mmCIF file of C-alpha atoms and ligand atoms in Angstrom:
data_model
loop_
_atom_site.group_PDB
_atom_site.id
_atom_site.type_symbol
_atom_site.label_atom_id
_atom_site.label_comp_id
_atom_site.label_asym_id
_atom_site.label_seq_id
_atom_site.Cartn_x
_atom_site.Cartn_y
_atom_site.Cartn_z
ATOM 1 C CA UNK A 1 68.113 -134.632 134.799
ATOM 2 C CA UNK A 2 70.653 -136.916 133.199
ATOM 3 C CA UNK A 3 71.099 -136.790 129.445
ATOM 4 C CA UNK A 4 70.229 -139.859 127.366
ATOM 5 C CA UNK A 5 73.738 -140.473 126.046
ATOM 6 C CA UNK A 6 75.166 -140.458 129.550
ATOM 7 C CA UNK A 7 72.337 -142.601 130.864
ATOM 8 C CA UNK A 8 73.091 -145.194 128.160
ATOM 9 C CA UNK A 9 76.832 -145.078 128.895
ATOM 10 C CA UNK A 10 76.224 -145.525 132.626
ATOM 11 C CA UNK A 11 73.903 -148.441 131.918
ATOM 12 C CA UNK A 12 76.703 -150.026 129.908
ATOM 13 C CA UNK A 13 78.987 -149.592 132.887
ATOM 14 C CA UNK A 14 76.360 -151.205 135.150
ATOM 15 C CA UNK A 15 76.535 -154.200 132.846
ATOM 16 C CA UNK A 16 80.375 -154.246 132.955
ATOM 17 C CA UNK A 17 80.372 -154.218 136.773
ATOM 18 C CA UNK A 18 77.794 -157.025 136.842
ATOM 19 C CA UNK A 19 79.976 -159.089 134.474
ATOM 20 C CA UNK A 20 83.020 -158.465 136.672
ATOM 21 C CA UNK A 21 81.077 -159.579 139.744
ATOM 22 C CA UNK A 22 80.030 -162.760 137.934
ATOM 23 C CA UNK A 23 83.515 -163.512 136.617
ATOM 24 C CA UNK A 24 85.081 -163.095 140.071
ATOM 25 C CA UNK A 25 82.413 -165.318 141.570
ATOM 26 C CA UNK A 26 83.346 -167.987 139.002
ATOM 27 C CA UNK A 27 87.012 -167.552 139.960
ATOM 28 C CA UNK A 28 86.111 -167.887 143.651
ATOM 29 C CA UNK A 29 84.167 -171.046 142.973
ATOM 30 C CA UNK A 30 86.974 -172.580 140.889
ATOM 31 C CA UNK A 31 89.545 -171.776 143.595
ATOM 32 C CA UNK A 32 87.201 -173.166 146.267
ATOM 33 C CA UNK A 33 86.848 -176.423 144.353
ATOM 34 C CA UNK A 34 90.656 -176.703 144.070
ATOM 35 C CA UNK A 35 91.240 -176.177 147.798
ATOM 36 C CA UNK A 36 92.685 -172.652 147.490
ATOM 37 C CA UNK A 37 90.772 -171.267 150.428
ATOM 38 C CA UNK A 38 92.552 -167.915 150.599
ATOM 39 C CA UNK A 39 92.216 -167.249 146.872
ATOM 40 C CA UNK A 40 88.531 -168.190 146.908
ATOM 41 C CA UNK A 41 87.877 -165.788 149.810
ATOM 42 C CA UNK A 42 89.758 -163.095 147.919
ATOM 43 C CA UNK A 43 87.525 -163.519 144.863
ATOM 44 C CA UNK A 44 84.289 -163.894 146.852
ATOM 45 C CA UNK A 45 85.085 -160.532 148.304
ATOM 46 C CA UNK A 46 86.114 -159.030 144.928
ATOM 47 C CA UNK A 47 82.815 -160.263 143.522
ATOM 48 C CA UNK A 48 80.929 -158.517 146.350
ATOM 49 C CA UNK A 49 82.895 -155.333 145.699
ATOM 50 C CA UNK A 50 81.948 -155.351 142.017
ATOM 51 C CA UNK A 51 78.319 -155.768 142.976
ATOM 52 C CA UNK A 52 78.677 -152.689 145.178
ATOM 53 C CA UNK A 53 80.218 -150.796 142.222
ATOM 54 C CA UNK A 54 77.198 -151.802 140.156
ATOM 55 C CA UNK A 55 74.700 -150.810 142.868
ATOM 56 C CA UNK A 56 76.311 -147.398 143.327
ATOM 57 C CA UNK A 57 75.756 -146.759 139.598
ATOM 58 C CA UNK A 58 72.176 -148.090 139.668
ATOM 59 C CA UNK A 59 71.301 -145.729 142.503
ATOM 60 C CA UNK A 60 73.059 -142.778 140.868
ATOM 61 C CA UNK A 61 71.273 -143.187 137.511
ATOM 62 C CA UNK A 62 67.865 -143.389 139.215
ATOM 63 C CA UNK A 63 68.642 -140.497 141.541
ATOM 64 C CA UNK A 64 69.410 -138.306 138.521
ATOM 65 C CA UNK A 65 66.047 -139.047 136.906
ATOM 66 C CA UNK A 66 67.217 -141.835 134.582
ATOM 67 C CA UNK A 67 66.352 -145.513 134.616
ATOM 68 C CA UNK A 68 69.057 -147.995 135.602
ATOM 69 C CA UNK A 69 68.641 -151.243 133.718
ATOM 70 C CA UNK A 70 69.479 -154.515 135.459
ATOM 71 C CA UNK A 71 71.445 -156.389 132.789
ATOM 72 C CA UNK A 72 71.532 -160.002 131.647
ATOM 73 C CA UNK A 73 74.933 -161.457 132.431
ATOM 74 C CA UNK A 74 76.739 -163.974 130.232
ATOM 75 C CA UNK A 75 78.026 -167.156 131.819
ATOM 76 C CA UNK A 76 81.669 -166.498 132.709
ATOM 77 C CA UNK A 77 84.631 -168.794 132.174
ATOM 78 C CA UNK A 78 84.471 -171.606 134.720
ATOM 79 C CA UNK A 79 87.677 -173.579 134.244
ATOM 80 C CA UNK A 80 91.105 -172.034 134.785
ATOM 81 C CA UNK A 81 94.452 -173.781 134.189
ATOM 82 C CA UNK A 82 96.223 -172.407 137.226
ATOM 83 C CA UNK A 83 96.398 -169.460 139.625
ATOM 84 C CA UNK A 84 98.481 -167.408 137.191
ATOM 85 C CA UNK A 85 95.737 -167.822 134.582
ATOM 86 C CA UNK A 86 93.121 -166.621 137.093
ATOM 87 C CA UNK A 87 95.090 -163.562 138.144
ATOM 88 C CA UNK A 88 96.099 -162.697 134.573
ATOM 89 C CA UNK A 89 92.380 -162.694 133.662
ATOM 90 C CA UNK A 90 91.682 -160.610 136.749
ATOM 91 C CA UNK A 91 94.264 -158.014 135.656
ATOM 92 C CA UNK A 92 93.082 -158.036 132.016
ATOM 93 C CA UNK A 93 89.507 -157.515 133.150
ATOM 94 C CA UNK A 94 90.422 -154.603 135.419
ATOM 95 C CA UNK A 95 92.442 -152.969 132.615
ATOM 96 C CA UNK A 96 89.351 -153.196 130.384
ATOM 97 C CA UNK A 97 87.142 -151.700 133.098
ATOM 98 C CA UNK A 98 89.615 -148.824 133.533
ATOM 99 C CA UNK A 99 89.348 -148.158 129.823
ATOM 100 C CA UNK A 100 85.524 -148.098 130.042
ATOM 101 C CA UNK A 101 85.644 -145.692 132.974
ATOM 102 C CA UNK A 102 88.036 -143.363 131.157
ATOM 103 C CA UNK A 103 85.744 -143.326 128.113
ATOM 104 C CA UNK A 104 82.774 -142.640 130.368
ATOM 105 C CA UNK A 105 84.566 -139.683 131.950
ATOM 106 C CA UNK A 106 85.322 -138.387 128.466
ATOM 107 C CA UNK A 107 81.654 -138.599 127.410
ATOM 108 C CA UNK A 108 80.729 -136.606 130.524
ATOM 109 C CA UNK A 109 83.327 -134.010 129.639
ATOM 110 C CA UNK A 110 82.001 -133.712 126.073
ATOM 111 C CA UNK A 111 78.455 -133.304 127.416
ATOM 112 C CA UNK A 112 79.566 -130.918 130.154
ATOM 113 C CA UNK A 113 78.026 -133.171 132.785
ATOM 114 C CA UNK A 114 80.427 -132.252 135.561
ATOM 115 C CA UNK A 115 78.225 -133.811 138.236
ATOM 116 C CA UNK A 116 78.576 -137.282 136.739
ATOM 117 C CA UNK A 117 82.217 -136.643 135.946
ATOM 118 C CA UNK A 118 82.740 -135.829 139.622
ATOM 119 C CA UNK A 119 80.779 -138.917 140.709
ATOM 120 C CA UNK A 120 83.024 -141.069 138.496
ATOM 121 C CA UNK A 121 86.236 -139.878 140.151
ATOM 122 C CA UNK A 122 85.660 -142.482 142.853
ATOM 123 C CA UNK A 123 85.767 -145.166 140.123
ATOM 124 C CA UNK A 124 88.906 -143.684 138.581
ATOM 125 C CA UNK A 125 90.708 -143.969 141.941
ATOM 126 C CA UNK A 126 89.304 -147.440 142.588
ATOM 127 C CA UNK A 127 90.599 -148.695 139.224
ATOM 128 C CA UNK A 128 94.135 -147.500 139.963
ATOM 129 C CA UNK A 129 94.071 -149.482 143.231
ATOM 130 C CA UNK A 130 92.613 -152.625 141.688
ATOM 131 C CA UNK A 131 95.059 -152.701 138.798
ATOM 132 C CA UNK A 132 97.964 -152.150 141.197
ATOM 133 C CA UNK A 133 96.733 -155.002 143.399
ATOM 134 C CA UNK A 134 96.341 -157.389 140.451
ATOM 135 C CA UNK A 135 99.857 -156.539 139.183
ATOM 136 C CA UNK A 136 101.406 -157.024 142.633
ATOM 137 C CA UNK A 137 99.779 -160.437 142.991
ATOM 138 C CA UNK A 138 100.857 -161.525 139.512
ATOM 139 C CA UNK A 139 104.452 -160.506 140.235
ATOM 140 C CA UNK A 140 104.400 -162.653 143.370
ATOM 141 C CA UNK A 141 103.009 -165.622 141.458
ATOM 142 C CA UNK A 142 105.758 -165.280 138.844
ATOM 143 C CA UNK A 143 108.369 -165.425 141.618
ATOM 144 C CA UNK A 144 106.768 -168.521 143.156
ATOM 145 C CA UNK A 145 106.439 -170.409 139.861
ATOM 146 C CA UNK A 146 105.496 -174.062 140.453
ATOM 147 C CA UNK A 147 106.862 -174.245 143.978
ATOM 148 C CA UNK A 148 104.109 -176.007 145.967
ATOM 149 C CA UNK A 149 105.278 -174.669 149.335
ATOM 150 C CA UNK A 150 105.311 -171.166 147.890
ATOM 151 C CA UNK A 151 101.786 -171.563 146.526
ATOM 152 C CA UNK A 152 100.605 -172.839 149.913
ATOM 153 C CA UNK A 153 101.963 -169.721 151.626
ATOM 154 C CA UNK A 154 100.596 -167.497 148.860
ATOM 155 C CA UNK A 155 97.103 -168.926 149.394
ATOM 156 C CA UNK A 156 97.440 -168.564 153.167
ATOM 157 C CA UNK A 157 98.593 -164.933 153.019
ATOM 158 C CA UNK A 158 96.797 -163.432 150.014
ATOM 159 C CA UNK A 159 94.102 -161.716 152.053
ATOM 160 C CA UNK A 160 96.740 -159.823 154.049
ATOM 161 C CA UNK A 161 97.985 -158.202 150.851
ATOM 162 C CA UNK A 162 97.174 -154.546 150.536
ATOM 163 C CA UNK A 163 98.470 -152.172 147.952
ATOM 164 C CA UNK A 164 98.673 -148.446 148.306
ATOM 165 C CA UNK A 165 98.962 -146.844 144.937
ATOM 166 C CA UNK A 166 101.375 -143.996 144.357
ATOM 167 C CA UNK A 167 98.371 -142.109 142.922
ATOM 168 C CA UNK A 168 96.402 -142.409 146.178
ATOM 169 C CA UNK A 169 95.900 -139.170 148.135
ATOM 170 C CA UNK A 170 98.761 -138.634 150.582
ATOM 171 C CA UNK A 171 97.317 -138.980 154.111
ATOM 172 C CA UNK A 172 100.119 -136.877 155.582
ATOM 173 C CA UNK A 173 99.653 -134.058 153.108
HETATM 174 FE FE1 FEO B 201 84.432 -152.275 139.382
HETATM 175 FE FE2 FEO B 201 87.023 -153.731 139.472
HETATM 176 O O1 FEO B 201 85.880 -152.746 138.467
#
């Protein structure tokens, strides 16, 4: 049975993942309306991923005898100045989520809930990947600047971008 403090903390995380899913959907919609087809597909898929992160938590809380609460979600930002603005917000949001996850792991440690701590390791690894991806994309955008041809190619190729973090498990090990 899950303890109440951990249940509450996990419910907070459910809400954070739902907000991320909503924000990325708003980014996808903005990009779609501006003709950035690749970027919009990228964020539609990020939004789906965040929903999966949320669902995984919902199922875990209920499985452990708690009650996962489906949260109200605030309306996200809908207008962005440019692609750099979108991706900077994406990175900032992921950095915040990483911080939440780290705090959550710490609460588990304090409560000696090693089962939940172990469950959360998947999120710890996921956050490293997502932050690395957001930073890689932002670096590319800084190189491109206002070059229209560069932005066209960026939009065309963004979904081919994959990032393997140095912290990922070594497949050859
Ligand atoms: Fe589920 Fe990207 O945080």
